[in-house]
Coordinates of C-alpha atoms in Angstrom, one line a residue:
X1 CA -13.5 -108.0 -132.0
X2 CA -12.5 -104.4 -132.0
X3 CA -15.9 -102.7 -132.0
X4 CA -15.2 -101.1 -128.6
X5 CA -11.7 -99.9 -129.5
X6 CA -11.0 -96.8 -131.6
X7 CA -8.3 -94.2 -131.7
X8 CA -9.0 -90.5 -131.1
X9 CA -8.0 -88.1 -133.9
X10 CA -6.0 -85.8 -131.5
X11 CA -2.7 -86.3 -129.9
X12 CA -1.6 -87.7 -127.5
X13 CA -4.8 -89.3 -126.2
X14 CA -6.6 -92.5 -126.9
X15 CA -10.2 -93.5 -126.4
X16 CA -10.3 -97.1 -125.2
X17 CA -13.8 -98.5 -124.5
X18 CA -15.0 -96.4 -121.5
X19 CA -11.6 -94.9 -120.9
X20 CA -9.6 -91.9 -122.1
X21 CA -5.9 -92.7 -121.9
X22 CA -3.4 -89.9 -122.2
X23 CA 0.4 -89.9 -122.4
X24 CA 1.9 -88.1 -119.4
X25 CA 3.3 -84.6 -120.1
X26 CA 6.6 -85.7 -118.6
X27 CA 6.9 -88.8 -120.8
X28 CA 10.2 -88.9 -122.7
X29 CA 12.7 -91.4 -124.0
X30 CA 15.0 -92.7 -121.3
X31 CA 17.5 -94.3 -123.7
X32 CA 18.8 -93.8 -127.2
X33 CA 20.2 -96.7 -129.1
X34 CA 22.6 -95.1 -131.6
X35 CA 23.9 -96.8 -134.7
X36 CA 27.2 -95.1 -135.5
X37 CA 27.9 -97.2 -138.7
X38 CA 26.6 -100.0 -140.8
X39 CA 30.1 -101.1 -141.6
X40 CA 31.7 -104.0 -139.9
X41 CA 35.0 -105.8 -139.9
X42 CA 33.3 -109.2 -139.3
X43 CA 30.9 -111.1 -141.6
X44 CA 29.1 -113.3 -139.0
X45 CA 27.1 -116.2 -140.3
X46 CA 24.0 -115.1 -138.4
X47 CA 24.1 -111.3 -139.1
X48 CA 20.9 -109.9 -140.6
X49 CA 22.9 -107.0 -142.2
X50 CA 23.0 -109.3 -145.2
X51 CA 19.2 -109.6 -145.3
X52 CA 18.4 -105.9 -145.8
X53 CA 17.3 -104.8 -149.2
X54 CA 19.4 -102.2 -151.0
X55 CA 21.5 -101.9 -147.8
X56 CA 24.3 -99.3 -147.6
X57 CA 27.0 -101.2 -145.7
X58 CA 29.3 -98.1 -145.5
X59 CA 27.2 -95.6 -143.7
X60 CA 29.0 -93.6 -141.0
X61 CA 27.1 -91.1 -138.8
X62 CA 28.3 -87.6 -139.4
X63 CA 29.5 -85.3 -136.7
X64 CA 26.6 -82.9 -137.4
X65 CA 24.0 -85.7 -137.0
X66 CA 25.7 -87.0 -133.9
X67 CA 25.9 -83.5 -132.3
X68 CA 22.3 -82.8 -133.1
X69 CA 21.2 -86.1 -131.4
X70 CA 23.3 -85.5 -128.3
X71 CA 22.1 -81.9 -128.0
X72 CA 18.5 -83.1 -128.2
X73 CA 19.2 -85.9 -125.7
X74 CA 20.7 -83.5 -123.2
X75 CA 17.9 -81.0 -123.6
X76 CA 15.1 -83.5 -122.8
X77 CA 16.9 -85.5 -120.1
X78 CA 17.8 -88.8 -121.8
X79 CA 20.0 -90.7 -119.3
X80 CA 21.5 -93.6 -121.3
X81 CA 23.1 -94.1 -124.7
X82 CA 23.7 -97.5 -126.2
X83 CA 26.1 -97.7 -129.2
X84 CA 25.2 -100.7 -131.3
X85 CA 23.3 -101.5 -134.5
X86 CA 23.9 -102.9 -137.9
X87 CA 27.6 -102.3 -137.8
X88 CA 30.6 -102.4 -135.4
X89 CA 30.6 -99.0 -133.6
X90 CA 34.3 -99.1 -132.6
X91 CA 35.5 -98.9 -136.3
X92 CA 33.8 -95.5 -136.8
X93 CA 36.7 -93.0 -137.4
X94 CA 35.2 -90.6 -134.7
X95 CA 34.4 -93.3 -132.2
X96 CA 36.8 -92.2 -129.5
X97 CA 35.8 -88.5 -129.9
X98 CA 32.1 -89.4 -129.7
X99 CA 32.2 -91.6 -126.6
X100 CA 34.6 -89.2 -124.8
X101 CA 32.1 -86.3 -125.5
X102 CA 29.0 -88.2 -124.2
X103 CA 30.8 -89.3 -121.1
X104 CA 32.0 -85.7 -120.4
X105 CA 28.3 -84.8 -120.4
X106 CA 27.4 -87.5 -117.9
X107 CA 25.5 -90.0 -120.0
X108 CA 25.4 -93.6 -118.9
X109 CA 27.2 -95.2 -121.8
X110 CA 27.0 -98.7 -123.2
X111 CA 29.1 -100.2 -126.0
X112 CA 28.1 -103.3 -127.9
X113 CA 31.1 -104.7 -129.8
X114 CA 32.4 -107.8 -131.4
X115 CA 35.5 -107.3 -129.3
X116 CA 38.0 -107.1 -132.1
X117 CA 39.4 -103.8 -130.8
X118 CA 38.9 -104.5 -127.1
X119 CA 42.6 -105.1 -126.3
X120 CA 43.4 -101.7 -127.8
X121 CA 40.5 -99.8 -126.2
X122 CA 40.3 -101.4 -122.7
X123 CA 42.3 -98.8 -120.7
X124 CA 40.6 -95.9 -122.6
X125 CA 37.2 -97.3 -121.7
X126 CA 38.2 -97.2 -118.0
X127 CA 39.8 -93.8 -118.1
X128 CA 36.7 -92.1 -119.6
X129 CA 34.3 -94.1 -117.5
X130 CA 32.4 -96.3 -120.0
X131 CA 29.6 -98.0 -117.9
X132 CA 28.9 -101.2 -119.7
X133 CA 30.5 -103.2 -122.6
X134 CA 28.6 -106.1 -124.3
X135 CA 30.9 -108.5 -126.2
X136 CA 29.3 -110.9 -128.7
X137 CA 30.9 -114.4 -128.3
X138 CA 29.2 -117.4 -129.9
X139 CA 31.7 -120.2 -129.4
X140 CA 34.7 -121.1 -127.2
X141 CA 36.4 -123.4 -129.7
X142 CA 38.8 -121.3 -131.8
X143 CA 37.9 -123.0 -135.1
X144 CA 34.1 -122.8 -134.5
X145 CA 34.3 -119.2 -133.4
X146 CA 36.1 -118.3 -136.7
X147 CA 33.5 -120.3 -138.7
X148 CA 30.6 -118.3 -137.1
X149 CA 32.2 -114.9 -136.6
X150 CA 34.3 -114.8 -139.7
X151 CA 37.1 -113.8 -139.9
X152 CA 37.3 -113.1 -136.2
X153 CA 39.8 -114.4 -133.7
X154 CA 38.7 -115.8 -130.3
X155 CA 42.3 -115.4 -129.1
X156 CA 42.2 -111.7 -129.8
X157 CA 38.9 -111.2 -128.1
X158 CA 40.1 -113.2 -125.1
X159 CA 43.3 -111.1 -124.8
X160 CA 41.1 -108.0 -124.9
X161 CA 38.9 -109.3 -122.1
X162 CA 42.0 -110.3 -120.0
X163 CA 43.4 -106.8 -120.5
X164 CA 40.2 -105.2 -119.5
X165 CA 39.9 -107.3 -116.4
X166 CA 43.5 -106.6 -115.4
X167 CA 43.0 -102.9 -116.0
X168 CA 39.9 -102.7 -113.8
X169 CA 42.0 -104.2 -111.0
X170 CA 44.8 -101.8 -111.7
X171 CA 42.6 -98.8 -111.5
X172 CA 40.4 -100.2 -108.7
X173 CA 37.1 -99.9 -110.6
X174 CA 34.2 -102.2 -111.3
X175 CA 33.4 -100.4 -114.6
X176 CA 32.9 -101.0 -117.3
X177 CA 30.6 -103.9 -116.4
X178 CA 31.2 -106.6 -119.0
X179 CA 28.4 -108.8 -120.4
X180 CA 28.3 -111.2 -123.3
X181 CA 25.8 -112.1 -126.0
X182 CA 25.6 -115.6 -127.3
X183 CA 23.5 -116.2 -130.5
X184 CA 22.4 -119.8 -130.5
X185 CA 22.4 -121.9 -133.7
X186 CA 22.7 -125.5 -134.6
X187 CA 26.5 -125.2 -134.9
X188 CA 27.2 -123.9 -131.4
X189 CA 24.3 -125.2 -129.3
X190 CA 26.7 -127.6 -127.6
X191 CA 28.9 -124.6 -126.5
X192 CA 26.1 -122.9 -124.6
X193 CA 27.0 -124.1 -121.1
X194 CA 30.7 -123.3 -121.6
X195 CA 29.8 -119.6 -121.7
X196 CA 29.4 -119.5 -117.9
X197 CA 32.9 -120.9 -117.2
X198 CA 34.4 -118.6 -119.8
X199 CA 32.6 -115.6 -118.3
X200 CA 33.8 -116.5 -114.7
X201 CA 37.4 -116.6 -115.8
X202 CA 37.3 -113.4 -117.9
X203 CA 35.3 -111.1 -115.6
X204 CA 32.0 -111.2 -117.5
X205 CA 29.1 -110.6 -115.2
X206 CA 26.2 -111.8 -117.4
X207 CA 25.6 -114.1 -120.4
X208 CA 22.6 -113.4 -122.6
X209 CA 21.5 -116.1 -124.9
X210 CA 19.5 -115.3 -128.0
X211 CA 18.1 -117.4 -130.9
X212 CA 19.5 -116.7 -134.3
X213 CA 16.8 -115.0 -136.5
X214 CA 16.8 -116.7 -139.9
X215 CA 16.3 -114.7 -143.0
X216 CA 15.8 -115.0 -146.7
X217 CA 19.2 -115.4 -148.4
X218 CA 20.9 -116.5 -145.1
X219 CA 22.0 -119.8 -143.7
X220 CA 18.6 -121.0 -142.6
X221 CA 19.9 -124.5 -142.0
X222 CA 21.6 -123.3 -138.8
X223 CA 18.3 -122.2 -137.3
X224 CA 17.9 -123.8 -133.9
X225 CA 14.4 -122.5 -133.1
X226 CA 12.8 -124.5 -135.9
X227 CA 14.4 -127.8 -134.8
X228 CA 12.9 -129.8 -132.0
X229 CA 16.3 -131.6 -131.6
X230 CA 18.2 -128.4 -131.3
X231 CA 15.7 -126.9 -128.8
X232 CA 16.0 -130.0 -126.7
X233 CA 19.8 -129.7 -126.7
X234 CA 19.4 -126.0 -125.8
X235 CA 17.2 -126.9 -122.9
X236 CA 19.8 -129.3 -121.5
X237 CA 22.7 -126.8 -122.1
X238 CA 20.8 -124.0 -120.4
X239 CA 20.0 -126.2 -117.5
X240 CA 23.7 -127.0 -117.1
X241 CA 24.6 -123.3 -117.5
X242 CA 22.1 -122.3 -114.8
X243 CA 23.5 -125.0 -112.5
X244 CA 26.8 -123.1 -112.5
X245 CA 25.4 -119.8 -111.5
X246 CA 25.9 -120.1 -107.7
X247 CA 29.5 -121.3 -108.1
X248 CA 30.4 -118.8 -110.8
X249 CA 28.4 -115.7 -109.8
X250 CA 27.6 -115.1 -113.4
X251 CA 24.0 -114.1 -114.3
X252 CA 22.3 -116.0 -117.1
X253 CA 19.5 -114.5 -119.2
X254 CA 17.9 -117.2 -121.4
X255 CA 15.4 -117.0 -124.2
X256 CA 12.0 -118.6 -124.1
X257 CA 12.5 -122.1 -125.6
X258 CA 9.2 -121.7 -127.5
X259 CA 7.0 -118.6 -127.9
X260 CA 4.1 -117.9 -125.6
X261 CA 1.9 -115.0 -124.6
X262 CA 4.6 -114.0 -122.1
X263 CA 6.0 -111.0 -123.9
X264 CA 7.9 -107.8 -123.3
X265 CA 9.3 -105.3 -125.8
X266 CA 12.8 -104.3 -124.8
X267 CA 12.6 -100.9 -126.5
X268 CA 9.2 -100.0 -125.0
X269 CA 10.0 -101.2 -121.5
X270 CA 13.2 -99.3 -121.5
X271 CA 11.7 -96.2 -123.1
X272 CA 14.2 -96.4 -125.9
X273 CA 14.4 -95.1 -129.5
X274 CA 16.6 -96.5 -132.3
X275 CA 18.6 -93.9 -134.3
X276 CA 20.2 -95.0 -137.6
X277 CA 23.5 -93.8 -138.9
X278 CA 21.7 -91.5 -141.3
X279 CA 19.7 -89.9 -138.5
X280 CA 16.4 -91.5 -139.2
X281 CA 14.5 -92.8 -136.1
X282 CA 12.7 -96.1 -135.7
X283 CA 10.9 -97.5 -132.6
X284 CA 13.4 -100.4 -132.5
X285 CA 16.3 -102.1 -134.3
X286 CA 14.0 -104.9 -135.7
X287 CA 11.9 -102.4 -137.7
X288 CA 14.7 -100.0 -138.7
X289 CA 15.3 -101.7 -142.1
X290 CA 13.3 -103.7 -144.6
X291 CA 14.1 -107.4 -144.7
X292 CA 12.5 -110.9 -144.8
X293 CA 12.6 -113.3 -141.9
X294 CA 11.8 -117.0 -141.8
X295 CA 10.6 -117.9 -138.3
X296 CA 9.5 -121.5 -137.7
X297 CA 9.1 -121.9 -141.5
X298 CA 6.9 -118.8 -142.0
X299 CA 8.3 -116.1 -144.3
X300 CA 7.5 -112.6 -143.2
X301 CA 8.1 -109.3 -145.0
X302 CA 9.5 -106.8 -142.4
X303 CA 9.1 -103.3 -143.7
X304 CA 11.1 -100.5 -142.2
X305 CA 9.1 -98.2 -139.9
X306 CA 10.5 -94.7 -139.6
X307 CA 9.0 -92.3 -137.0
X308 CA 11.1 -89.3 -137.5
X309 CA 14.4 -87.6 -138.7
X310 CA 16.7 -86.2 -136.1
X311 CA 17.8 -83.4 -138.5
X312 CA 14.3 -82.2 -139.0
X313 CA 12.3 -83.2 -135.9
X314 CA 12.8 -82.8 -132.1
X315 CA 13.3 -86.0 -130.3
X316 CA 10.4 -85.3 -127.9
X317 CA 8.1 -84.8 -130.9
X318 CA 9.2 -88.1 -132.4
X319 CA 8.6 -89.8 -129.0
X320 CA 5.1 -88.5 -128.7
X321 CA 4.3 -89.2 -132.3
X322 CA 4.9 -92.8 -131.4
X323 CA 2.3 -92.9 -128.6
X324 CA -0.1 -95.5 -130.1
X325 CA 2.6 -98.1 -130.5
X326 CA 3.9 -97.4 -127.0
X327 CA 0.4 -97.8 -125.6
X328 CA -0.1 -101.2 -127.4
X329 CA 3.3 -102.5 -126.2
X330 CA 2.9 -101.3 -122.6
X331 CA -0.6 -102.8 -122.2
X332 CA 0.0 -105.8 -124.5
X333 CA -2.9 -104.7 -126.7
X334 CA -1.5 -106.9 -129.5
X335 CA -2.1 -110.4 -130.7
X336 CA 0.6 -113.2 -130.2
X337 CA 1.3 -114.5 -133.7
X338 CA 4.2 -116.8 -133.0
X339 CA 2.1 -119.2 -130.9
X340 CA -1.2 -118.7 -132.7
X341 CA -2.6 -121.8 -134.3
X342 CA -3.6 -119.8 -137.4
X343 CA -0.1 -118.4 -137.9
X344 CA 0.7 -120.4 -141.1
X345 CA -2.5 -119.2 -142.9
X346 CA -3.3 -115.8 -141.5
X347 CA -2.3 -113.0 -144.0
X348 CA -1.9 -110.5 -141.2
X349 CA 1.2 -112.3 -140.0
X350 CA 3.0 -112.3 -143.3
X351 CA 4.3 -108.7 -142.8
X352 CA 4.4 -106.0 -140.1
X353 CA 2.0 -103.6 -141.7
X354 CA -1.2 -104.5 -139.7
X355 CA -2.2 -107.1 -137.1
X356 CA -5.6 -108.7 -136.7
X357 CA -6.6 -106.0 -134.1
X358 CA -6.0 -103.2 -136.6
X359 CA -2.7 -102.0 -135.0
X360 CA 0.0 -100.6 -137.3
X361 CA 2.8 -101.5 -137.4
X362 CA 2.3 -105.1 -136.2
X363 CA 4.7 -106.2 -133.5
X364 CA 2.9 -109.4 -132.9
X365 CA 5.5 -111.7 -134.5
X366 CA 8.6 -109.9 -133.3
X367 CA 11.1 -112.4 -131.8
X368 CA 12.4 -109.7 -129.4
X369 CA 8.9 -109.1 -128.1
X370 CA 8.4 -112.9 -127.6
X371 CA 11.7 -113.1 -125.6
X372 CA 13.3 -115.4 -128.2
X373 CA 16.1 -112.9 -128.8
X374 CA 17.6 -110.0 -126.7
X375 CA 18.9 -106.5 -127.4
X376 CA 21.8 -105.0 -125.4
X377 CA 19.8 -102.2 -123.9

């Protein structure tokens, strides 16, 4: 299958059949996804923080690491910074200092938050010019919201969104653009279409729906993707949500109901790198830690894949070191495990070390690649 495909021993060129493919000299990361902390004030029922082996849930990025990242980003022309990850960025003790600094340097800045501090931070976001805010909201019933996003308060988040909407009118600005992420499971699938009405009333411009990614040790019973009945309900709910688009003006981004060969890696397509709170760099959030997923009943061992250390390596060197993976993702030179008829018996799909084409790491069973889940980038 791969007799005509082999990798050259020098960087950053590839020999591909009759072709020599080289990374352009000007190639660089366009976005950095920065994890300020792994700590969180919520314990959401679907969060894969709880799946990570030997996980440090109290890592806070130091000022030295942060400054090194920003200096490097500025030097190579990175244009966008997204603050998200395995924790809640707004609870970092230096959060306000950090975001003020990057905005003063002109970076397009995105905050992904659970919304717990939104009421407190709304006017500050406007004053310093934050460009986008993603708020995770998975239910519009107060009790169900608290059951999923424990011990969160939908009332508090709603107050924060109202304050942000009013402050934007007060200051005459459209920024920050507000979007929401809805993680679909069996508990909240009947809430899906309500998201558009809520978004219209609260000044949210887009709702992104993602499947819950089940994991070993988690609440696998709430997994919607593995249930035909739940997927049917999701299809109906999404149809109802999309029917409200013209009236509401809210954009809807929906997942593939089932996997197919229609794939796109959000990190590769946006030229993004993921930087952990300890300064280590991964090609994406999904491979930034070691954990075990259970997708459609198949258990997979996801092993962390680290491509560099910001305190030792230059970002441009890390980017270029990653060229084989970028090539495979850009040109879809990877198999499609989630819809392969051999997926339940093929040993290649049991972890992310190799795929059946010899690529390492394997991205072939990633739910983000298969557009089952979405990243706020």
